Each structure stands twice: as structure tokens, then as C-alpha cells.
PDB file of N, CA and C in Angstrom:
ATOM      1  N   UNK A   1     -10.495 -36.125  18.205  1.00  0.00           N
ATOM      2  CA  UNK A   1     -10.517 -37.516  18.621  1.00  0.00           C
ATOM      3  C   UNK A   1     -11.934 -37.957  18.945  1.00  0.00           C
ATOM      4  N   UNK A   2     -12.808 -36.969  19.794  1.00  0.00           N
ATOM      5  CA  UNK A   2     -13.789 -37.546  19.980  1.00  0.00           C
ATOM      6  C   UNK A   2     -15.114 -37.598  18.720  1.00  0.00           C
ATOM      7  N   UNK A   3     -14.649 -36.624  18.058  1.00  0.00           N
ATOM      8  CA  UNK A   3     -15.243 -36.691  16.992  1.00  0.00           C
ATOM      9  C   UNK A   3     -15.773 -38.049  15.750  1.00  0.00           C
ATOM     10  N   UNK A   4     -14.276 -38.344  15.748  1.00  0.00           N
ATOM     11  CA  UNK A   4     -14.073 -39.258  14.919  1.00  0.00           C
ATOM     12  C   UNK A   4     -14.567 -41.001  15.879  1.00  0.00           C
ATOM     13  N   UNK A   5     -14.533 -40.557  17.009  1.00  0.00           N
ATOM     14  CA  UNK A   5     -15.057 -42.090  17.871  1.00  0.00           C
ATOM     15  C   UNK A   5     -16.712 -42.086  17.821  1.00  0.00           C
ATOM     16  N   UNK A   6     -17.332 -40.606  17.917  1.00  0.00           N
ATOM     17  CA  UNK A   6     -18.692 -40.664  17.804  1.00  0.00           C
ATOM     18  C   UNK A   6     -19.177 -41.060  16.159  1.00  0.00           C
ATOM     19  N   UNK A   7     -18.216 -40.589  15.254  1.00  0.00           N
ATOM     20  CA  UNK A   7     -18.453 -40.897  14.027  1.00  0.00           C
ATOM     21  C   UNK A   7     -18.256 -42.478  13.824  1.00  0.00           C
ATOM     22  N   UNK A   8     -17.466 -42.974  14.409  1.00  0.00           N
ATOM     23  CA  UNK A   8     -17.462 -44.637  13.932  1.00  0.00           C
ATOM     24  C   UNK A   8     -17.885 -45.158  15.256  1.00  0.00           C
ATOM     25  N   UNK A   9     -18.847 -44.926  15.928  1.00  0.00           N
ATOM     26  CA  UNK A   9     -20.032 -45.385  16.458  1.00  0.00           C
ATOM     27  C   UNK A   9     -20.762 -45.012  16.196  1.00  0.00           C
ATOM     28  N   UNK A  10     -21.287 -44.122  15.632  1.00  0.00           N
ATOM     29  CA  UNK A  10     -22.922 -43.808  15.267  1.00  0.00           C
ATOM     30  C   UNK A  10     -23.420 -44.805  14.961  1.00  0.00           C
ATOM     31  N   UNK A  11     -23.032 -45.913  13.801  1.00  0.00           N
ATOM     32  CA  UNK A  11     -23.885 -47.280  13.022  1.00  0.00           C
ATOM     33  C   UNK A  11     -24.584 -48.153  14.851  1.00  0.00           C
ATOM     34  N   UNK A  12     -23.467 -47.839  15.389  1.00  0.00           N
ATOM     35  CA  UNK A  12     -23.543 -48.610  16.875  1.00  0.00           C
ATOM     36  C   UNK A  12     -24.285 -48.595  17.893  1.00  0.00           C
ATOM     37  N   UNK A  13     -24.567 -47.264  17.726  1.00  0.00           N
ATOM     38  CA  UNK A  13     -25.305 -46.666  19.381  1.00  0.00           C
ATOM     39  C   UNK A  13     -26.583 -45.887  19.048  1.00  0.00           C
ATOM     40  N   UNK A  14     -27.664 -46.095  19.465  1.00  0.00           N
ATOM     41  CA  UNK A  14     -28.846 -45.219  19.256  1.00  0.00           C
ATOM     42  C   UNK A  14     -28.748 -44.421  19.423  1.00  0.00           C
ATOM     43  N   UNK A  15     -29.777 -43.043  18.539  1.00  0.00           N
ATOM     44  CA  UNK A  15     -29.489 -41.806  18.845  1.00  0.00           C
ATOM     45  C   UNK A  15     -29.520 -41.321  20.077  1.00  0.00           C
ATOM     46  N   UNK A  16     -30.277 -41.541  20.809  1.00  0.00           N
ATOM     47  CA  UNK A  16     -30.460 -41.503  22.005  1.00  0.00           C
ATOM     48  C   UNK A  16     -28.842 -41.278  22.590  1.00  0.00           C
ATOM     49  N   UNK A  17     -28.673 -42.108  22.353  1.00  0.00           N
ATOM     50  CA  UNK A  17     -27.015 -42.071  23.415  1.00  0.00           C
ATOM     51  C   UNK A  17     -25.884 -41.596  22.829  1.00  0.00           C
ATOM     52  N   UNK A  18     -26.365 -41.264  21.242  1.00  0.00           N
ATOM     53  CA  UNK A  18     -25.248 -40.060  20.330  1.00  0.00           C
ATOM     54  C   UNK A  18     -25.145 -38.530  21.022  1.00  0.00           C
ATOM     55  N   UNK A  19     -26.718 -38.843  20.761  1.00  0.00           N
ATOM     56  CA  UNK A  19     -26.753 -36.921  21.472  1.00  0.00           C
ATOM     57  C   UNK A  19     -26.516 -36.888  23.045  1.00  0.00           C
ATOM     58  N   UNK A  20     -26.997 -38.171  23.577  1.00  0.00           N
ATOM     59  CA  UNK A  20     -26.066 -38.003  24.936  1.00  0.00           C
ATOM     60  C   UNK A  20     -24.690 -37.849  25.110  1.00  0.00           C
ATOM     61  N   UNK A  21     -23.708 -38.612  23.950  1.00  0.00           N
ATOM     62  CA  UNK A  21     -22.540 -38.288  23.847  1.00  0.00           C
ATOM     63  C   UNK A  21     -22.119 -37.037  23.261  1.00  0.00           C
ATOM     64  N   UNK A  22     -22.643 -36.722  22.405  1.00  0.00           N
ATOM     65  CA  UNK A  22     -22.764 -34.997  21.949  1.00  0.00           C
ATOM     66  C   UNK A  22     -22.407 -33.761  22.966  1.00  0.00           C
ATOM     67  N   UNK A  23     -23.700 -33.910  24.404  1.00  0.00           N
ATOM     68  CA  UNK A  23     -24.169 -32.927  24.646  1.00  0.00           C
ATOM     69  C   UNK A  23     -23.035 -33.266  26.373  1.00  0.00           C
ATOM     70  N   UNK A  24     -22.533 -34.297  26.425  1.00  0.00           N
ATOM     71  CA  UNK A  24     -21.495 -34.389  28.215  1.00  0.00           C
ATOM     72  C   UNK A  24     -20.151 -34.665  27.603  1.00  0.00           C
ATOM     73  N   UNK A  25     -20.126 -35.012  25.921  1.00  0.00           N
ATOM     74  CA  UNK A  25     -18.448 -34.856  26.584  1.00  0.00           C
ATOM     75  C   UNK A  25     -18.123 -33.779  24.770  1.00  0.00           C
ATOM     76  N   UNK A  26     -18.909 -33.588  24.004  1.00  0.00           N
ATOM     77  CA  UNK A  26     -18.670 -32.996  22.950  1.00  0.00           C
ATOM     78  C   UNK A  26     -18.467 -31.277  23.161  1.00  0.00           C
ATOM     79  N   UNK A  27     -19.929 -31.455  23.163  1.00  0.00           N
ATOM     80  CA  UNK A  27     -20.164 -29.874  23.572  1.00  0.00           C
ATOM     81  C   UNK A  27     -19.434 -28.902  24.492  1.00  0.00           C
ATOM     82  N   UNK A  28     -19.110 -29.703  25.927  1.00  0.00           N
ATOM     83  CA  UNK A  28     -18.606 -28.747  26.901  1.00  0.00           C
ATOM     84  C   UNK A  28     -16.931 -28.095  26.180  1.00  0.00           C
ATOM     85  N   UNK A  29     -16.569 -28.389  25.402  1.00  0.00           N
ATOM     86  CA  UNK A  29     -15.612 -28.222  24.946  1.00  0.00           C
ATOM     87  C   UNK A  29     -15.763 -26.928  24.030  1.00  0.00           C
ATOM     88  N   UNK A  30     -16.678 -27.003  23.247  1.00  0.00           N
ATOM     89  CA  UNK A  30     -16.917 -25.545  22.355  1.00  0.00           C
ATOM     90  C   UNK A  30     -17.443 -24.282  23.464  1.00  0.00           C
ATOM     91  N   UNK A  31     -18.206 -24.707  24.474  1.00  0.00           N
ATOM     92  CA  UNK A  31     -18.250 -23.763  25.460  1.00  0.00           C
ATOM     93  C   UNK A  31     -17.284 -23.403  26.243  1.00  0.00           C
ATOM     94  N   UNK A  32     -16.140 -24.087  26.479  1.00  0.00           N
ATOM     95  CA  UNK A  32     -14.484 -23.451  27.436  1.00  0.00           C
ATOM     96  C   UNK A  32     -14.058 -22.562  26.510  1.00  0.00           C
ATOM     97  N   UNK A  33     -14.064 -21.452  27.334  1.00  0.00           N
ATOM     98  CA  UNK A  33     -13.849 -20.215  27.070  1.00  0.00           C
ATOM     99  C   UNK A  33     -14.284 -19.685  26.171  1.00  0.00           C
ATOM    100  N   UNK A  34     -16.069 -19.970  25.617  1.00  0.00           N
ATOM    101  CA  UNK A  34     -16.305 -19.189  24.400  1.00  0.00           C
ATOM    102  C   UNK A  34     -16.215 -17.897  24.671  1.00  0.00           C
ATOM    103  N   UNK A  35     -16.205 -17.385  25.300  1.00  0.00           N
ATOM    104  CA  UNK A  35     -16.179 -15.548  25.500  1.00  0.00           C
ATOM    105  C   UNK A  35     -14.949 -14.992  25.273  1.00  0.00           C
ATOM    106  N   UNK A  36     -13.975 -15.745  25.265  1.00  0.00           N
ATOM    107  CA  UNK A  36     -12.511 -15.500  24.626  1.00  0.00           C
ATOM    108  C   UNK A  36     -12.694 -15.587  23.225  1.00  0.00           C
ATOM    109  N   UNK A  37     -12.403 -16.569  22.523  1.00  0.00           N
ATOM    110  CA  UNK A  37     -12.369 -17.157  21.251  1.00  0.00           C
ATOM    111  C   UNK A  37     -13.399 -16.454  20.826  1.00  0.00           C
ATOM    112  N   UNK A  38     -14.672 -15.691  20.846  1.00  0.00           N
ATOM    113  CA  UNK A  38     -15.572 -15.037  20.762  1.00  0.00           C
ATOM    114  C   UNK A  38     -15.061 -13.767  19.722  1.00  0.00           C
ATOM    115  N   UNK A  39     -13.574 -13.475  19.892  1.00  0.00           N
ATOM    116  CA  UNK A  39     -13.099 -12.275  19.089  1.00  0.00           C
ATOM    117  C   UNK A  39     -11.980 -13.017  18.610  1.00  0.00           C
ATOM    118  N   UNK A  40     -12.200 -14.457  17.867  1.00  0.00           N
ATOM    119  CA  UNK A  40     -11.198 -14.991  17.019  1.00  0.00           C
ATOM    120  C   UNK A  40     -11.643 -14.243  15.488  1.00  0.00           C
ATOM    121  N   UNK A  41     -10.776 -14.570  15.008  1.00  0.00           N
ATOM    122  CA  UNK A  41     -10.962 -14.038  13.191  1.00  0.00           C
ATOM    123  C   UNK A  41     -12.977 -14.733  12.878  1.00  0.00           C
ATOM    124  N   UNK A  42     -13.016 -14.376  11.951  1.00  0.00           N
ATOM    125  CA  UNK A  42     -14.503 -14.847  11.303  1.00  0.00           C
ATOM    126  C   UNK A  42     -14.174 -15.945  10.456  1.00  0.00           C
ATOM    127  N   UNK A  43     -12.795 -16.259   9.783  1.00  0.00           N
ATOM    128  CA  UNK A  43     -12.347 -17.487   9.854  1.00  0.00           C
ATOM    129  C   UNK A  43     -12.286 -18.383  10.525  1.00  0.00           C
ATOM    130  N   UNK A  44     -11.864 -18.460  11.549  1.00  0.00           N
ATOM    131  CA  UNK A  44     -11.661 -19.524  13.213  1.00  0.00           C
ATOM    132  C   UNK A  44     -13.282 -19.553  13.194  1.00  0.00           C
ATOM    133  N   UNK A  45     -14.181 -19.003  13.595  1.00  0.00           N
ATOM    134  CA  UNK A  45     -14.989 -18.910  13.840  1.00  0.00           C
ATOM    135  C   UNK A  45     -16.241 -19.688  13.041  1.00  0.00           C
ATOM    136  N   UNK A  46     -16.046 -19.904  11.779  1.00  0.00           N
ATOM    137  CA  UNK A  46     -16.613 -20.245  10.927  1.00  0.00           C
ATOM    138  C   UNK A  46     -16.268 -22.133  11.131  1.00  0.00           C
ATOM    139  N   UNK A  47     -14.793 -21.881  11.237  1.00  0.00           N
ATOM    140  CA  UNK A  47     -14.475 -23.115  11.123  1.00  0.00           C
ATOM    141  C   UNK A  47     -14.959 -24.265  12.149  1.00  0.00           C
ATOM    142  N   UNK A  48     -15.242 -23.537  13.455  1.00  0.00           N
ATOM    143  CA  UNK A  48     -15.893 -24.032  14.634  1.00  0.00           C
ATOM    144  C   UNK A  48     -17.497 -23.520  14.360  1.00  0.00           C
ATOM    145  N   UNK A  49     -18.144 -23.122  13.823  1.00  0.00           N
ATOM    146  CA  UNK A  49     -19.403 -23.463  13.210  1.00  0.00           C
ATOM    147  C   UNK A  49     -19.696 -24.939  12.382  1.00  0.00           C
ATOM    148  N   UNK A  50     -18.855 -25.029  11.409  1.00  0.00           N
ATOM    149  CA  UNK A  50     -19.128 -26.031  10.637  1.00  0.00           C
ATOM    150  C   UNK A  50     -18.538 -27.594  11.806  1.00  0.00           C
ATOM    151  N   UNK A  51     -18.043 -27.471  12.869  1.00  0.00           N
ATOM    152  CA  UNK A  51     -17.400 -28.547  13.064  1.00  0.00           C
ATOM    153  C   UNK A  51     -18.827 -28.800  14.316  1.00  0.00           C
ATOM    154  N   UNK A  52     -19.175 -27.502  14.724  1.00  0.00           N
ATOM    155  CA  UNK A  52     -20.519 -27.746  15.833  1.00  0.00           C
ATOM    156  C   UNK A  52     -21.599 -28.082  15.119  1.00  0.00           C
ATOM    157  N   UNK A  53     -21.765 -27.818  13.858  1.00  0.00           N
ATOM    158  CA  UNK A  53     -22.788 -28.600  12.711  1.00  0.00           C
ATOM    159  C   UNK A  53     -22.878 -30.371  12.963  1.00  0.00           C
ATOM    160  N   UNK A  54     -21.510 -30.689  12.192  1.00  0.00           N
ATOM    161  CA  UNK A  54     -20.728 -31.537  12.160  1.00  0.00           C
ATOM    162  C   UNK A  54     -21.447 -32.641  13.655  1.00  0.00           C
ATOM    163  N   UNK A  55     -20.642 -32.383  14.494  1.00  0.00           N
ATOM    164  CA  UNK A  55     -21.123 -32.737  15.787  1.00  0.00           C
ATOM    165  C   UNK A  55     -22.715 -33.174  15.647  1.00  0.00           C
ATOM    166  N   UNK A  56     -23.735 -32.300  15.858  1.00  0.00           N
ATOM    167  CA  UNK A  56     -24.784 -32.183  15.764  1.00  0.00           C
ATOM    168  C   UNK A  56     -25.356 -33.150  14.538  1.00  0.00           C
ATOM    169  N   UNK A  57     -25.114 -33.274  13.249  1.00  0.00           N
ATOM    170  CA  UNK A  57     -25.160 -34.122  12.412  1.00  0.00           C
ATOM    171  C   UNK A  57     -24.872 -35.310  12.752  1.00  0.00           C
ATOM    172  N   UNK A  58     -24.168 -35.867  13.063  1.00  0.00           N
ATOM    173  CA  UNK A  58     -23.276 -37.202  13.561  1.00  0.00           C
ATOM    174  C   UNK A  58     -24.182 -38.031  14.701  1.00  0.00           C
ATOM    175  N   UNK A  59     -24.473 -37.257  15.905  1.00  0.00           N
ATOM    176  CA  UNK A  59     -24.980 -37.118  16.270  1.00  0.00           C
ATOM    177  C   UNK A  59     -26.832 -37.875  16.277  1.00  0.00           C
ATOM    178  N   UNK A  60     -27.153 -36.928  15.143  1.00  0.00           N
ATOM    179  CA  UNK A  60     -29.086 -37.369  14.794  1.00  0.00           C
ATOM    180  C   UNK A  60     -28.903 -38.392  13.632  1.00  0.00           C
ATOM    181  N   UNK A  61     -26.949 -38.822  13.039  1.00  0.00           N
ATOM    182  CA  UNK A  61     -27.177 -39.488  12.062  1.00  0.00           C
ATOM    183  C   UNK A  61     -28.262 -39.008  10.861  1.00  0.00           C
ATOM    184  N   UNK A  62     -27.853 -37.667  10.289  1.00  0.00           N
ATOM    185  CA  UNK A  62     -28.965 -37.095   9.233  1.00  0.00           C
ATOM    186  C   UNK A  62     -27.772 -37.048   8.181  1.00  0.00           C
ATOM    187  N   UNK A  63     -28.002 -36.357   6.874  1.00  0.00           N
ATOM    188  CA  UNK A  63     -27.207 -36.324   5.970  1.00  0.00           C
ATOM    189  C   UNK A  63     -26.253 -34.807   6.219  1.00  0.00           C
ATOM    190  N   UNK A  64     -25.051 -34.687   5.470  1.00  0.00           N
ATOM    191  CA  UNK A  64     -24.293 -33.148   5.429  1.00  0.00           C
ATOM    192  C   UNK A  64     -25.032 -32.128   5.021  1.00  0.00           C
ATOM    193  N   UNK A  65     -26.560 -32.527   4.205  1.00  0.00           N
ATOM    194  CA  UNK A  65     -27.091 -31.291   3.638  1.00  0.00           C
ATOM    195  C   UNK A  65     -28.543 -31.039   4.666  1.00  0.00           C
ATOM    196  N   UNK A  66     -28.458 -31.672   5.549  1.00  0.00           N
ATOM    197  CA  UNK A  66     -29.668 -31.394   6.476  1.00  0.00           C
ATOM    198  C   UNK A  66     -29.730 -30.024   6.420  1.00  0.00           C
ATOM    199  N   UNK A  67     -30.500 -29.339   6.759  1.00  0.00           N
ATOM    200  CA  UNK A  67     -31.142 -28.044   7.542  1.00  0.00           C
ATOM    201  C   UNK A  67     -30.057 -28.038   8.755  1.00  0.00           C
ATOM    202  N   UNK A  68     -29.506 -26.532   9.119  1.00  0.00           N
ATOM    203  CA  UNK A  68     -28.743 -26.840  10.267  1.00  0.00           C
ATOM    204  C   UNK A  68     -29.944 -26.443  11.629  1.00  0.00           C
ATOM    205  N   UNK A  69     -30.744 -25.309  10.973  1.00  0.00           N
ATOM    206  CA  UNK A  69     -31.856 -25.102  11.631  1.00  0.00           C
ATOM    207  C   UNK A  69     -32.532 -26.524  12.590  1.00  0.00           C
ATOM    208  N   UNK A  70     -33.198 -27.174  11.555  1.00  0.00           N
ATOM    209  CA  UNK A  70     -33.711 -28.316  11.914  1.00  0.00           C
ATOM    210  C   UNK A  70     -33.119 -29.284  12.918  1.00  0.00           C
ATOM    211  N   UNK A  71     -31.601 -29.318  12.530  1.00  0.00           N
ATOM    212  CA  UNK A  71     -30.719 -30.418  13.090  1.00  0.00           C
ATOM    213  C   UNK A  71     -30.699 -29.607  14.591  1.00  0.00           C
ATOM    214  N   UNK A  72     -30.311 -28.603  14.789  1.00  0.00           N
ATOM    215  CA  UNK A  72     -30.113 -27.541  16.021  1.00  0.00           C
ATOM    216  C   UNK A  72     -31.157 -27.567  16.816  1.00  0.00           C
ATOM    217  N   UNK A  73     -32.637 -27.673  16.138  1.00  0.00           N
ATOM    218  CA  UNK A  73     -33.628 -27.767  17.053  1.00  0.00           C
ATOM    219  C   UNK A  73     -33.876 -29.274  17.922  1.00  0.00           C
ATOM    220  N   UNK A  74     -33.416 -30.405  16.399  1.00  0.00           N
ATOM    221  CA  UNK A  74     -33.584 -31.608  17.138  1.00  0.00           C
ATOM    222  C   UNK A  74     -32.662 -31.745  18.619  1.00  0.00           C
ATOM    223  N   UNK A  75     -31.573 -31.337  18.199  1.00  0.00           N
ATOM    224  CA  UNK A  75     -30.545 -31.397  19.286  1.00  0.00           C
ATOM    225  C   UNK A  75     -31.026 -30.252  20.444  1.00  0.00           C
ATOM    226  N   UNK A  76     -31.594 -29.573  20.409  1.00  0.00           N
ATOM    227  CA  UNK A  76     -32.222 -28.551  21.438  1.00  0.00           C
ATOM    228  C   UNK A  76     -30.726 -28.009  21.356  1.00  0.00           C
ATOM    229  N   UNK A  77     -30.353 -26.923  20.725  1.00  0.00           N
ATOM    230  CA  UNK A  77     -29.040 -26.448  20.801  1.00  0.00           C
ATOM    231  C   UNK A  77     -29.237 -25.269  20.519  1.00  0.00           C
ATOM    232  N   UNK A  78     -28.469 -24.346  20.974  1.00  0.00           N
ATOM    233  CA  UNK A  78     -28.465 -22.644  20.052  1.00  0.00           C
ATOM    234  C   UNK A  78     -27.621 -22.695  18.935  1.00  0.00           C
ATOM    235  N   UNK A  79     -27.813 -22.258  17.549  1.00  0.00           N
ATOM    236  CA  UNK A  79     -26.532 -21.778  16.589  1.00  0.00           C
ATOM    237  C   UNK A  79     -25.469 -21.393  17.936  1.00  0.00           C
ATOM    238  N   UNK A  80     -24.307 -21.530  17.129  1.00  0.00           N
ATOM    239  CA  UNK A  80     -22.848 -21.282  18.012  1.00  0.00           C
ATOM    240  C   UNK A  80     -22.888 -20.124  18.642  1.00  0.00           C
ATOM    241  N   UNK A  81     -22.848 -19.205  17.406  1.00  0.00           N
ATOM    242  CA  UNK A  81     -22.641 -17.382  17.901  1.00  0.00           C
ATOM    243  C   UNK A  81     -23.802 -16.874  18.816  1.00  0.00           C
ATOM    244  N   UNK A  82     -25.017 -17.469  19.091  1.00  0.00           N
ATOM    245  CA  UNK A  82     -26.059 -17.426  20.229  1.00  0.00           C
ATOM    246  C   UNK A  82     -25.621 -17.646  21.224  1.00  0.00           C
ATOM    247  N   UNK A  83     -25.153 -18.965  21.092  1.00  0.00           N
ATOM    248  CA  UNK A  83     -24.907 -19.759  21.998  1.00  0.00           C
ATOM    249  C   UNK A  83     -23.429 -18.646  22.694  1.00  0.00           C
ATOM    250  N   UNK A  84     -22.807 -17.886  22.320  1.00  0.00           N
ATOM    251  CA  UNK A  84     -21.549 -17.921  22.645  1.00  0.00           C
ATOM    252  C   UNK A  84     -22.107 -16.299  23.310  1.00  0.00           C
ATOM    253  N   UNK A  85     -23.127 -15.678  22.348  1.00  0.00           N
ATOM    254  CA  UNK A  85     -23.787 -14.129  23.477  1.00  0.00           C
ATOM    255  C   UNK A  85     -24.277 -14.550  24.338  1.00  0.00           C
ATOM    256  N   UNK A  86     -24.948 -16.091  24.713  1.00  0.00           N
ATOM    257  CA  UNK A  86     -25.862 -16.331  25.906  1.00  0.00           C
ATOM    258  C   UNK A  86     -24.702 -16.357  26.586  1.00  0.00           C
ATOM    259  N   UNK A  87     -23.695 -16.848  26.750  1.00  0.00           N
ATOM    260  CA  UNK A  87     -22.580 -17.174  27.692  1.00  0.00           C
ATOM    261  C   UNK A  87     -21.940 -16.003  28.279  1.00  0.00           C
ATOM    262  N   UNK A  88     -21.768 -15.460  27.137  1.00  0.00           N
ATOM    263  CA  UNK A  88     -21.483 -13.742  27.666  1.00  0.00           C
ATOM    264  C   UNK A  88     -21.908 -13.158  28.306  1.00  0.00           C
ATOM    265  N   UNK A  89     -23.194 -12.893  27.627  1.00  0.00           N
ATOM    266  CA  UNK A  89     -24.185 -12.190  28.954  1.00  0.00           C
ATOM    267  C   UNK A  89     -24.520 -12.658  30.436  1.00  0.00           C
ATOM    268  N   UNK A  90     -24.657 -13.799  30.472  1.00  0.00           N
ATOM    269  CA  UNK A  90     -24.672 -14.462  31.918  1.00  0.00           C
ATOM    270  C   UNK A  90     -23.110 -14.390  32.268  1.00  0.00           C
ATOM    271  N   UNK A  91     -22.290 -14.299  31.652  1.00  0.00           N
ATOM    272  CA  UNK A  91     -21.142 -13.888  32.723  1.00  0.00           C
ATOM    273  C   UNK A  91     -20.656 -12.384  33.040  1.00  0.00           C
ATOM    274  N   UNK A  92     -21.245 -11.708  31.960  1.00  0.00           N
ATOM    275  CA  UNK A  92     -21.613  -9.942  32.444  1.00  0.00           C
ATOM    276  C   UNK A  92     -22.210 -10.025  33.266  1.00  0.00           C
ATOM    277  N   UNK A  93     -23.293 -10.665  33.017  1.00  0.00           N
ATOM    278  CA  UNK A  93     -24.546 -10.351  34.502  1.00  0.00           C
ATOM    279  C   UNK A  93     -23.488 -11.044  35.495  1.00  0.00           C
ATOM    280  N   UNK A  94     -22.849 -12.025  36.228  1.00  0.00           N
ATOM    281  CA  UNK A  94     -22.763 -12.810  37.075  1.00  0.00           C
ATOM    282  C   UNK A  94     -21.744 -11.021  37.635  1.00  0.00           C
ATOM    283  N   UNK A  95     -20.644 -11.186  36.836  1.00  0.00           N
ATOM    284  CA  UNK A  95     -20.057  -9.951  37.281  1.00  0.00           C
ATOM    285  C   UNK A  95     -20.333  -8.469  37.833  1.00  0.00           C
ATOM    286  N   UNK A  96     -21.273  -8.107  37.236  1.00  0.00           N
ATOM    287  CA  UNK A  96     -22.370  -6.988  37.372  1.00  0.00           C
ATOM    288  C   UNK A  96     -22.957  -7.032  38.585  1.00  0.00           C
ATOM    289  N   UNK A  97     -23.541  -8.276  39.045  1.00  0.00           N
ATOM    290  CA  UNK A  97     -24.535  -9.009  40.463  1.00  0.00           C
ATOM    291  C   UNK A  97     -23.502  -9.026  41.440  1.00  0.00           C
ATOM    292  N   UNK A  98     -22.301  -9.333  41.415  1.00  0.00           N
ATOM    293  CA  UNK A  98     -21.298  -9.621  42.368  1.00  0.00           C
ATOM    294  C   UNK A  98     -20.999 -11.579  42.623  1.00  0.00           C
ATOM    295  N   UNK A  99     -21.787 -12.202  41.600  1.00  0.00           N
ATOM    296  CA  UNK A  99     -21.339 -13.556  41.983  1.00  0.00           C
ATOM    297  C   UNK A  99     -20.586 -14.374  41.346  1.00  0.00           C
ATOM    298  N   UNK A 100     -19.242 -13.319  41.197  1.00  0.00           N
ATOM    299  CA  UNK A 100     -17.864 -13.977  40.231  1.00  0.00           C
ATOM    300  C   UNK A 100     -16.823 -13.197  41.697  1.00  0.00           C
ATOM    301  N   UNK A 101     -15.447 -13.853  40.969  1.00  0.00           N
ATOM    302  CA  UNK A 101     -14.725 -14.194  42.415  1.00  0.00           C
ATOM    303  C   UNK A 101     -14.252 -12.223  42.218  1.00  0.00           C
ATOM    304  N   UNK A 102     -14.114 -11.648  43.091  1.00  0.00           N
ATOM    305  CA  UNK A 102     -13.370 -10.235  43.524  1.00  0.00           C
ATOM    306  C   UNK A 102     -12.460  -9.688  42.626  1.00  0.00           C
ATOM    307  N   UNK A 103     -11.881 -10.872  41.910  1.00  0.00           N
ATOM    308  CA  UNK A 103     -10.840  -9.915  40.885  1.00  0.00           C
ATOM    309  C   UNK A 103     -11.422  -9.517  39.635  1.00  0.00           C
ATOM    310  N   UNK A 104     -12.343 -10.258  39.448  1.00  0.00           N
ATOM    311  CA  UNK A 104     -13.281  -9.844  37.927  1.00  0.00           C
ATOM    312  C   UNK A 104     -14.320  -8.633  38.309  1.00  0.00           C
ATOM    313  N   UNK A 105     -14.594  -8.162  38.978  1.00  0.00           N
ATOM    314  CA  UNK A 105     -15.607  -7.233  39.725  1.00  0.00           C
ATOM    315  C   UNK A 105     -15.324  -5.915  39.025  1.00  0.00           C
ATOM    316  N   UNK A 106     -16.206  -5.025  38.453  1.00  0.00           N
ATOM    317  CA  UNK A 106     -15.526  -3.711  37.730  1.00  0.00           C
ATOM    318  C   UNK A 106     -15.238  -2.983  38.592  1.00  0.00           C
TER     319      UNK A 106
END
């Protein structure tokens, strides 16, 4: 849904306030629970690559054949599967440190 509202506003709204819409109500969504979904098939996985492209495209308003590189940097973003070990690891570490709640604790 939100996809398709950022897509038929893009003509509307400066980039500026695409990638603001991108990055507070798009994004937080591919990050809930990436450390789960993290050991979906390489199918699933793929498929939420191309749709965090997608996003990101829409977004800087560039074409489908942009650079995803390029587009990722404009957006200051990590590729997904980065993005999804950075999350990991800071929640190993948080667990590891002791500053996750008592039942996650090894």
C-alpha cells in the first residue's frame, strides 16, 4: 500500500520528502524482524531485495535500470543482506553486554 502511494506521488513531492517518506514509514518495515526472516528461502529474500531497490528507486525518482549501488548510496542505505548482519550483530552484541531483557541472555 505504501508503496504504491509513494509511487503515485513521486510526480508530487520533492525528493527531499520521498526519501523522507522512504526512510520513517517505508523502511522501518523491512527492518521488523530482519534477524528472523534473515533464514527465509533465497527466494523470499531476493524478492525483498528487489522490492527495497524498488523503494529506493521511487524514492530518488531514477529509472529501473539505475545502478543499485549508486541509488543505495544516494539514499545513504546498506544493500539489504548488510543491512540485515548489521542488525544482527548489534543484537548479538546487545545480548552478549547484558542490555536485552533477562530472557534472551545466554
Amino acid at each position: 500500500k505504501r508503496l504504491g502511494a509513494m509511487y503515485r506521488g513521486s510526480s508530487l513531492l520533492p525528493i527531499k520528502y520521498r526519501k523522507m517518506f522512504a526512510n520513517s514509514l517505508v523502511l522501518p518495515h523491512f527492518d521488523y524482524l530482519d534477524t528472523i526472516y534473515g533464514r527465509a528461502s533465497k527466494t523470499k529474500l531476493h524478492e525483498l531485495d528487489i522490492l527495497y531497490k524498488k523503494v529506493a528507486k521511487i524514492a530518488l525518482g531514477v529509472e529501473k535500470t539505475e545502478s543499485s549501488i549508486k541509488v543505495y548510496r544516494d539514499m545513504k542505505w546498506l544493500p539489504l543482506h548488510l543491512r540485515r548482519q548489521v542488525h544482527l550483530s548489534s543484537y548479538m552484541f546487545k545480548i552478549l553486554k547484558g542490555g536485552s531483557p533477562s530472557y534472551l541472555i545466554l
